[in-house]
Coordinates of C-alpha atoms and ligand atoms in Angstrom, one line a residue:
M178 CA -102.1 -4.9 31.5
T179 CA -104.4 -7.8 30.5
A180 CA -104.1 -9.8 27.2
T181 CA -107.3 -8.1 26.0
E182 CA -105.8 -4.7 26.5
I183 CA -102.7 -5.7 24.6
D184 CA -104.8 -7.1 21.8
Q185 CA -106.7 -3.8 21.7
R186 CA -103.5 -1.8 21.6
K187 CA -102.2 -3.9 18.7
L188 CA -105.6 -3.4 16.9
A189 CA -105.3 0.4 17.6
S190 CA -101.8 0.3 16.1
S191 CA -102.9 -1.4 12.9
E192 CA -105.9 1.0 12.6
L193 CA -103.5 3.9 13.0
R194 CA -101.1 2.5 10.3
E195 CA -104.1 2.2 8.0
E196 CA -105.2 5.8 8.8
V197 CA -101.6 7.1 8.1
R198 CA -101.5 5.1 4.8
A199 CA -104.8 6.6 3.7
W200 CA -103.6 10.1 4.6
L201 CA -100.3 9.6 2.7
A202 CA -102.2 8.3 -0.4
D203 CA -103.9 11.7 -0.5
N204 CA -101.0 13.9 0.6
W205 CA -97.5 12.5 -0.1
D206 CA -95.9 14.5 -2.9
P207 CA -92.3 13.5 -3.5
D208 CA -91.7 16.7 -5.6
L209 CA -92.3 19.0 -2.7
E210 CA -89.3 20.7 -1.1
V211 CA -88.6 19.2 2.4
T212 CA -89.8 22.3 4.3
D213 CA -93.1 22.4 2.4
W214 CA -93.7 18.6 3.0
W215 CA -92.9 18.9 6.7
R216 CA -95.3 21.9 7.0
V217 CA -98.1 19.7 5.5
V218 CA -97.2 16.9 7.9
A219 CA -97.1 19.2 11.0
E220 CA -100.4 20.8 10.0
A221 CA -102.0 17.4 10.0
G222 CA -100.6 16.7 13.5
W223 CA -98.3 13.8 12.4
T224 CA -95.0 15.2 13.7
A225 CA -96.1 14.9 17.3
P226 CA -99.3 12.8 17.2
H227 CA -99.0 12.4 21.0
F228 CA -99.5 16.1 21.6
T229 CA -103.0 17.4 22.0
P230 CA -104.7 18.9 18.9
E231 CA -104.4 22.4 20.6
Q232 CA -100.6 21.7 20.9
G233 CA -100.3 20.7 17.2
G234 CA -100.8 16.9 17.6
R235 CA -103.6 14.4 17.4
G236 CA -104.1 13.5 21.1
L237 CA -102.8 9.9 20.6
H238 CA -100.7 7.8 22.9
R239 CA -96.9 8.5 23.1
R240 CA -96.0 5.3 21.3
A241 CA -98.2 6.3 18.4
S242 CA -95.3 8.4 17.2
A243 CA -93.2 5.3 16.5
T244 CA -96.1 3.7 14.6
V245 CA -96.7 6.8 12.6
R246 CA -93.0 7.1 11.6
S247 CA -92.7 3.5 10.6
A248 CA -95.9 3.8 8.6
F249 CA -94.4 6.8 6.7
A250 CA -91.2 4.7 6.0
A251 CA -93.3 1.7 4.9
Y252 CA -95.1 4.0 2.4
G253 CA -91.8 5.4 1.1
A254 CA -92.7 8.9 2.3
L255 CA -90.2 11.2 4.1
R256 CA -90.8 10.8 7.8
P257 CA -91.6 13.8 10.1
P258 CA -88.7 15.7 11.5
G259 CA -87.2 14.6 14.8
G260 CA -84.4 15.9 17.1
L261 CA -84.0 17.0 20.7
G262 CA -86.3 20.0 20.1
L263 CA -89.2 17.7 19.5
L264 CA -88.2 15.2 22.2
M265 CA -87.5 17.8 25.0
A266 CA -87.8 21.5 24.1
A267 CA -91.3 21.5 22.7
P268 CA -93.0 19.6 25.6
T269 CA -91.0 21.8 28.1
I270 CA -92.1 25.0 26.4
L271 CA -95.7 23.7 26.1
T272 CA -95.7 23.0 29.8
H273 CA -94.0 26.2 31.1
G274 CA -94.0 28.8 28.3
T275 CA -96.3 31.8 27.8
P276 CA -98.6 31.7 24.8
E277 CA -96.1 34.0 23.0
Q278 CA -93.2 31.6 23.6
V279 CA -95.3 28.6 22.5
E280 CA -96.3 30.4 19.3
R281 CA -92.8 31.6 18.5
L282 CA -90.8 28.5 19.5
V283 CA -92.9 25.4 19.2
S284 CA -94.3 25.7 15.6
P285 CA -90.8 25.8 14.0
I286 CA -89.9 22.6 15.9
L287 CA -93.0 20.8 14.7
D288 CA -92.4 21.7 11.0
G289 CA -88.6 21.0 11.2
R290 CA -87.5 24.6 10.5
V291 CA -85.1 24.7 13.5
A292 CA -83.0 22.2 15.5
W293 CA -82.3 22.3 19.2
C294 CA -79.6 20.9 21.5
Q295 CA -79.4 20.6 25.2
L296 CA -76.9 22.9 27.0
F297 CA -77.1 21.4 30.5
S298 CA -73.8 19.7 31.4
E299 CA -70.7 21.6 32.3
P300 CA -67.2 20.5 33.0
G301 CA -68.0 20.7 36.8
A302 CA -71.7 19.9 36.7
G303 CA -73.0 16.6 35.3
S304 CA -74.7 14.4 37.8
D305 CA -74.7 17.4 40.1
L306 CA -76.4 19.5 37.5
A307 CA -77.6 22.2 39.9
G308 CA -73.9 22.9 40.6
L309 CA -73.7 24.7 37.2
T310 CA -71.8 28.0 37.1
T311 CA -72.7 29.5 33.7
R312 CA -73.9 33.0 34.6
A313 CA -76.6 35.2 33.0
V314 CA -76.5 38.8 34.3
R315 CA -79.4 41.2 33.6
D316 CA -78.8 44.2 31.3
G317 CA -82.1 46.1 30.9
D318 CA -84.5 43.7 29.2
R319 CA -81.8 41.3 28.1
W320 CA -79.2 39.0 29.7
I321 CA -75.5 38.7 29.2
I322 CA -74.3 35.1 29.4
N323 CA -70.8 33.7 30.1
G324 CA -69.8 30.1 30.8
Q325 CA -69.0 26.7 29.3
K326 CA -71.1 23.7 28.4
V327 CA -69.9 20.2 27.4
W328 CA -71.2 16.9 25.9
S329 CA -73.7 19.0 24.0
S330 CA -75.0 16.5 21.4
Q331 CA -75.6 18.0 17.9
A332 CA -74.8 21.6 19.0
L333 CA -72.9 22.2 15.8
E334 CA -76.1 21.3 13.8
S335 CA -78.5 23.3 16.0
D336 CA -80.0 26.7 16.0
Y337 CA -81.2 26.9 19.6
G338 CA -79.9 25.5 22.9
M339 CA -81.9 24.6 26.0
L340 CA -79.5 26.6 28.2
L341 CA -79.4 26.4 32.0
A342 CA -77.7 29.5 33.5
R343 CA -77.4 30.9 37.0
T344 CA -79.3 34.2 37.1
D345 CA -79.1 34.8 40.9
L346 CA -76.1 33.9 43.1
D347 CA -77.9 35.2 46.2
R348 CA -80.4 32.4 46.2
P349 CA -79.7 28.7 47.2
K350 CA -78.2 26.3 44.6
H351 CA -81.5 25.0 43.1
H352 CA -83.3 28.4 43.1
G353 CA -81.2 30.9 41.2
I354 CA -81.2 29.0 37.8
S355 CA -83.1 29.9 34.7
W356 CA -84.0 27.8 31.6
I357 CA -83.3 29.9 28.5
A358 CA -84.2 29.4 24.8
F359 CA -80.7 30.4 23.6
R360 CA -79.9 31.3 20.0
L361 CA -76.6 29.7 19.0
D362 CA -75.9 31.8 15.9
Q363 CA -74.6 34.9 17.6
P364 CA -71.3 36.5 18.4
G365 CA -69.7 35.0 21.6
V366 CA -70.7 31.4 20.9
T367 CA -68.0 29.0 20.0
I368 CA -68.8 25.3 19.3
R369 CA -66.1 22.7 19.1
P370 CA -66.8 19.0 18.2
L371 CA -65.5 16.2 20.4
R372 CA -64.6 12.8 18.9
E373 CA -66.2 9.7 20.6
M374 CA -65.0 6.1 20.7
T375 CA -67.5 5.2 18.0
G376 CA -65.5 7.5 15.6
D377 CA -68.4 9.9 15.4
A378 CA -68.3 13.5 16.7
V379 CA -71.9 14.0 17.9
F380 CA -70.7 15.7 21.1
N381 CA -69.5 19.3 21.4
E382 CA -68.1 21.7 23.9
V383 CA -69.8 25.1 23.8
F384 CA -68.0 28.3 25.0
I385 CA -70.2 31.3 25.8
D386 CA -68.5 34.6 26.0
N387 CA -70.7 37.7 26.5
A388 CA -73.5 36.2 24.4
V389 CA -77.1 37.5 24.9
C390 CA -80.7 36.5 25.3
D391 CA -83.9 38.5 25.7
D392 CA -86.0 38.5 28.8
A393 CA -88.7 36.9 26.7
D394 CA -86.4 33.8 26.2
L395 CA -86.5 32.7 29.8
I396 CA -89.0 29.8 29.9
G397 CA -91.0 29.6 33.2
G398 CA -89.6 32.9 34.4
E399 CA -86.5 34.0 36.1
G400 CA -85.2 31.6 38.8
N401 CA -87.6 28.8 38.1
G402 CA -85.2 26.9 35.9
W403 CA -84.9 23.9 38.2
S404 CA -88.5 23.0 38.1
V405 CA -88.6 23.6 34.3
T406 CA -85.6 21.3 34.0
Q407 CA -87.4 18.5 35.8
T408 CA -89.9 18.6 32.9
T409 CA -87.2 18.5 30.3
L410 CA -85.5 15.6 32.1
Y411 CA -88.8 13.8 32.4
F412 CA -89.3 13.9 28.7
E413 CA -85.7 13.0 28.0
R414 CA -86.0 9.9 30.2
T415 CA -89.4 8.8 29.0
G416 CA -88.2 9.4 25.4
I417 CA -85.1 7.3 25.9
G418 CA -87.1 4.7 27.8
A419 CA -89.5 4.5 24.9
G420 CA -86.5 4.1 22.5
G421 CA -87.1 7.7 21.2
A422 CA -83.7 9.4 21.5
H423 CA -82.0 7.4 18.7
A424 CA -85.0 6.0 16.9
G425 CA -83.7 7.4 13.6
F426 CA -85.7 10.5 12.8
P427 CA -84.5 12.9 10.0
D428 CA -82.6 15.9 11.3
P429 CA -84.4 19.2 11.3
G430 CA -83.1 22.7 10.8
P431 CA -81.0 24.5 8.2
K432 CA -77.9 22.7 9.3
G433 CA -79.4 19.2 9.3
G434 CA -78.9 18.6 5.6
M435 CA -82.5 18.0 4.7
I436 CA -83.9 21.5 4.0
G437 CA -83.8 22.6 0.4
R438 CA -83.9 19.1 -1.0
R439 CA -86.7 17.3 -2.9
A440 CA -88.7 15.3 -0.3
G441 CA -88.8 12.2 -2.5
D442 CA -84.9 12.2 -2.7
A443 CA -84.6 12.8 1.1
A444 CA -86.9 9.9 1.8
L445 CA -84.4 7.5 0.2
D446 CA -81.6 8.4 2.8
P447 CA -80.6 5.7 5.2
V448 CA -82.2 6.0 8.7
P449 CA -80.1 8.6 10.6
G450 CA -78.7 7.1 13.9
G451 CA -80.2 3.8 12.8
N452 CA -76.8 2.1 13.5
L453 CA -76.7 3.1 17.1
T454 CA -79.3 0.7 18.6
L455 CA -80.4 -2.8 17.8
S456 CA -83.9 -4.1 18.4
V457 CA -84.8 -7.6 19.5
D458 CA -86.0 -8.3 15.9
D459 CA -82.5 -7.2 14.6
V460 CA -80.9 -9.7 16.9
R461 CA -83.3 -12.5 16.1
E462 CA -82.7 -11.9 12.4
L463 CA -79.0 -11.9 12.8
A464 CA -79.1 -15.2 14.7
R465 CA -81.2 -16.8 12.0
A466 CA -78.9 -15.5 9.2
H467 CA -75.8 -17.0 11.0
G468 CA -77.5 -20.3 11.8
R469 CA -77.3 -19.6 15.6
S470 CA -81.1 -19.7 16.3
D471 CA -80.8 -23.1 17.9
D472 CA -77.8 -22.3 20.0
P473 CA -79.1 -22.7 23.6
V474 CA -76.9 -19.8 25.0
I475 CA -78.0 -17.4 22.3
R476 CA -81.6 -18.5 22.6
Q477 CA -81.5 -17.9 26.3
K478 CA -80.0 -14.4 25.9
I479 CA -82.6 -13.5 23.2
A480 CA -85.4 -14.7 25.5
R481 CA -84.0 -12.3 28.2
L482 CA -83.8 -9.5 25.7
T483 CA -87.4 -10.1 24.6
T484 CA -88.5 -10.1 28.2
F485 CA -86.6 -6.8 28.9
T486 CA -88.1 -5.2 25.8
S487 CA -91.7 -6.1 26.8
L488 CA -91.1 -4.9 30.3
G489 CA -89.7 -1.6 28.9
A490 CA -92.7 -1.1 26.7
W491 CA -95.2 -1.8 29.6
N492 CA -93.2 0.5 31.9
A493 CA -93.6 3.2 29.3
L494 CA -97.4 2.7 29.4
R495 CA -97.2 2.8 33.2
A496 CA -95.2 6.1 33.0
K497 CA -97.9 7.6 30.8
A498 CA -100.7 6.4 33.2
E499 CA -98.8 7.7 36.3
A500 CA -98.1 11.0 34.5
A501 CA -101.9 11.4 33.8
R502 CA -102.4 11.0 37.5
G503 CA -99.8 13.7 38.2
G504 CA -96.9 11.5 39.4
G505 CA -94.7 8.8 38.0
Q506 CA -91.3 10.6 37.8
S507 CA -89.5 7.6 39.0
V508 CA -91.3 5.3 36.6
A509 CA -89.5 7.4 33.9
N510 CA -86.2 6.7 35.7
I511 CA -86.9 2.9 35.7
G512 CA -87.8 3.2 32.0
K513 CA -84.4 4.8 31.3
L514 CA -82.6 2.0 33.2
A515 CA -84.6 -0.6 31.3
Q516 CA -83.6 0.9 27.9
T517 CA -80.0 0.9 28.9
R518 CA -80.1 -2.8 29.8
I519 CA -81.8 -3.5 26.4
M520 CA -79.2 -1.6 24.4
K521 CA -76.3 -3.2 26.1
L522 CA -77.7 -6.8 26.0
A523 CA -78.8 -6.5 22.3
A524 CA -75.3 -5.3 21.2
E525 CA -73.6 -8.0 23.3
I526 CA -75.8 -10.8 21.7
A527 CA -75.0 -9.4 18.2
L528 CA -71.3 -9.6 18.9
D529 CA -71.6 -13.1 20.5
I530 CA -73.3 -14.2 17.2
L531 CA -70.7 -12.6 15.0
G532 CA -67.7 -13.9 16.9
A533 CA -64.4 -12.5 15.5
D534 CA -66.2 -10.8 12.6
G535 CA -67.8 -8.5 15.2
M536 CA -64.5 -6.7 15.4
L537 CA -65.0 -5.4 11.9
G538 CA -66.8 -2.1 12.5
T539 CA -66.0 -0.7 9.0
P540 CA -68.5 -0.4 6.2
D541 CA -67.3 -3.7 4.7
G542 CA -67.9 -5.5 8.0
P543 CA -71.2 -7.4 8.9
G544 CA -74.3 -5.2 8.5
G545 CA -72.1 -2.3 7.2
G546 CA -70.4 -2.1 10.6
R547 CA -73.7 -1.4 12.5
Y548 CA -73.4 -4.2 15.0
T549 CA -69.9 -3.1 16.1
H550 CA -71.0 0.5 16.1
A551 CA -74.0 -0.3 18.3
F552 CA -71.7 -2.2 20.7
E553 CA -69.3 0.8 20.9
F554 CA -72.2 3.2 21.5
A555 CA -74.0 1.0 24.1
P556 CA -72.0 2.1 27.2
A557 CA -73.1 5.7 26.6
S558 CA -76.6 4.8 27.5
S559 CA -75.5 4.4 31.1
I560 CA -74.4 8.0 31.1
Y561 CA -76.6 10.3 29.0
G562 CA -79.9 11.5 30.4
G563 CA -78.4 10.9 33.9
T564 CA -76.2 8.0 34.8
D565 CA -77.5 4.6 36.0
E566 CA -76.3 5.4 39.6
I567 CA -78.3 8.7 39.5
Q568 CA -81.4 7.0 38.2
R569 CA -81.2 4.4 41.0
N570 CA -80.6 7.2 43.6
I571 CA -83.9 8.9 42.4
V572 CA -85.9 5.6 42.5
G573 CA -84.5 4.9 46.0
E574 CA -85.2 8.3 47.4
R575 CA -88.5 9.2 45.7
S576 CA -90.2 5.7 45.3
L577 CA -88.7 3.6 48.0
G578 CA -88.5 6.4 50.6
L579 CA -84.7 5.8 51.3
P580 CA -83.0 8.7 53.1
R581 CA -81.7 11.5 50.8
D582 CA -78.0 12.5 50.7
P583 CA -77.2 15.0 53.4
N584 CA -77.3 18.6 52.0
P585 CA -76.1 21.1 54.6
D586 CA -75.9 23.9 52.0
K587 CA -79.5 23.5 50.9
D588 CA -80.6 27.0 52.1
V589 CA -77.3 28.8 51.7
P590 CA -76.9 31.4 48.8
Y591 CA -75.0 29.6 46.1
G592 CA -72.5 32.5 45.7
E593 CA -71.5 31.9 49.3
V594 CA -71.1 28.1 48.7
L595 CA -68.9 28.8 45.6
R596 CA -66.8 31.4 47.6
R597 CA -66.3 28.9 50.4
S598 CA -65.2 26.1 48.1
T599 CA -62.7 28.4 46.3
T600 CA -61.3 29.5 49.7
N601 CA -60.9 25.8 50.6
G602 CA -58.8 25.4 47.5
R603 CA -61.3 23.0 45.8
Ligands
LIG998 C1 -73.8 10.1 24.5 C2 -74.0 11.2 25.4 C3 -74.7 12.3 25.1 C4 -74.9 13.4 26.0 N1 -75.6 14.5 25.5 C5 -75.7 15.6 26.3 C6 -76.3 16.7 25.8 O1 -76.8 16.8 24.7 N2 -76.4 17.8 26.7 C7 -75.9 17.8 28.0 O2 -76.1 18.8 28.6 N3 -75.3 16.7 28.4 C8 -75.1 15.6 27.6 N4 -74.4 14.5 28.1 C9 -73.8 14.5 29.4 C10 -74.4 13.7 30.5 O3 -75.7 14.2 30.8 C11 -73.4 13.6 31.6 O4 -72.3 13.0 31.1 C12 -74.0 12.9 32.8 O5 -75.0 13.6 33.4 C13 -72.9 12.5 33.9 O6 -72.2 13.7 34.2 P1 -70.6 13.6 34.2 O7 -70.2 13.1 32.9 O8 -70.1 15.0 34.6 O9 -70.2 12.5 35.3 P2 -70.1 12.8 36.9 O10 -71.3 13.5 37.3 O11 -68.8 13.4 37.2 O12 -70.1 11.3 37.4 C14 -69.0 10.4 37.4 C15 -69.4 9.1 38.0 O13 -69.8 9.3 39.4 C16 -71.1 8.8 39.6 N5 -71.8 9.6 40.5 C17 -71.9 11.0 40.5 N6 -72.7 11.4 41.5 C18 -73.1 10.3 42.2 C19 -74.0 10.2 43.3 N7 -74.6 11.2 43.9 N8 -74.3 8.9 43.7 C20 -73.8 7.8 43.0 N9 -72.9 7.9 41.9 C21 -72.6 9.2 41.5 C22 -71.8 8.8 38.3 O14 -72.8 7.8 38.2 C23 -70.6 8.4 37.3 O15 -70.4 7.0 37.3 C24 -74.3 13.4 27.2 C25 -73.6 12.2 27.6 C26 -73.4 11.2 26.8 C27 -72.6 10.0 27.2

């Protein structure tokens, strides 16, 4: 990207801020109930400004979303709803769903009426996601589902799960999987929180015991779940790469704690998830506040962080351009790796600056404990959305043309593979 293009982008961003500010001057009403406010916001296309107008957006660049949300915050208005539904489920359903599914499932995401979680990982299927064994068995025009999921972020606060289940054991591993819009509030679904080293319990394990879904809840059709999943993972990785997963959006849905409140009161809440990541500006400010801006080691590390941040932002633009040309999957993988590096380095610099005080992760510690919290959370970025090793494998195989892992069972019915591994005592 040339300097002129960067200048134009900055100009576009300041014009957008001004447009949002003018819209808020006409529309922000702190006395509205949150659901009513979010409906107004969604109708104007501000929840997902990067979606096309037909999809409920404004046809803007993906990074416009961050500009819009910070413009809402600067104005003092309640920001649009966020969540994994917006990040992953909505774009997946828009890509693969029928018009009926889009109508039924996407609108409630855009106006924050429902929350979604991702039910992909299982105790025996993480990096090797296609090895999942949760089963869905047809029963007339519905499906009976049994299995277990794990590491399901925010499942306890969600209404729907993006569920991967095996619908055909007679087909090879990657072919008998379906992507299901799965209702969590039903008999047979048990959700148990798991405590993380940050002290939070965002994760859950989800047990599914004879729960059901309708045929109409299979997105992309029966057995096409693996290709639908690639779309979900693409949006997860580009979202994380663009800093979107933890960028601090209000939680949607009836269990998110926002609905039923006065929008003006909800707008005063601290940024949710805002203590999980640190930006280069946060770190620069911390160095200044602690008189460490002239420390050559800290300066050098901040320069590295600034460089990584700019590269990450440019890579996100590249991903967008490549996607428009119909490719670019591995650019998303590079973006995810870049964001991981940024999160870890930013947290490390913060703790270097704080020294022994950095051990105080309690509310009475520096920054209310946010620097320590970000440091404790940073290792997770190498795992969620696919581990660093898996991202590198994909870049190696798909972009650099390195040989793929041998896969002798590629065309063998997965039921047979499972039977064989059980017989081998695995
Ligand atoms: C904060 C957080 C949030 C998460 N949220 C969700 C969620 O909402 N929904 C969800 O479904 N999952 C979620 N996950 C789970 C995450 O997707 C998995 O943890 C991840 O895919 C890795 O799977 P695993 O934990 O089973 O590790 P494994 O797959 O068992 O991997 C163990 C180690 O082996 C390495 N490894 C495995 N295979 C290879 C290979 N072929 N080549 C080289 N190295 C390899 C891995 O890189 C890793 O270091 C979350 C995880 C975290 C940390």
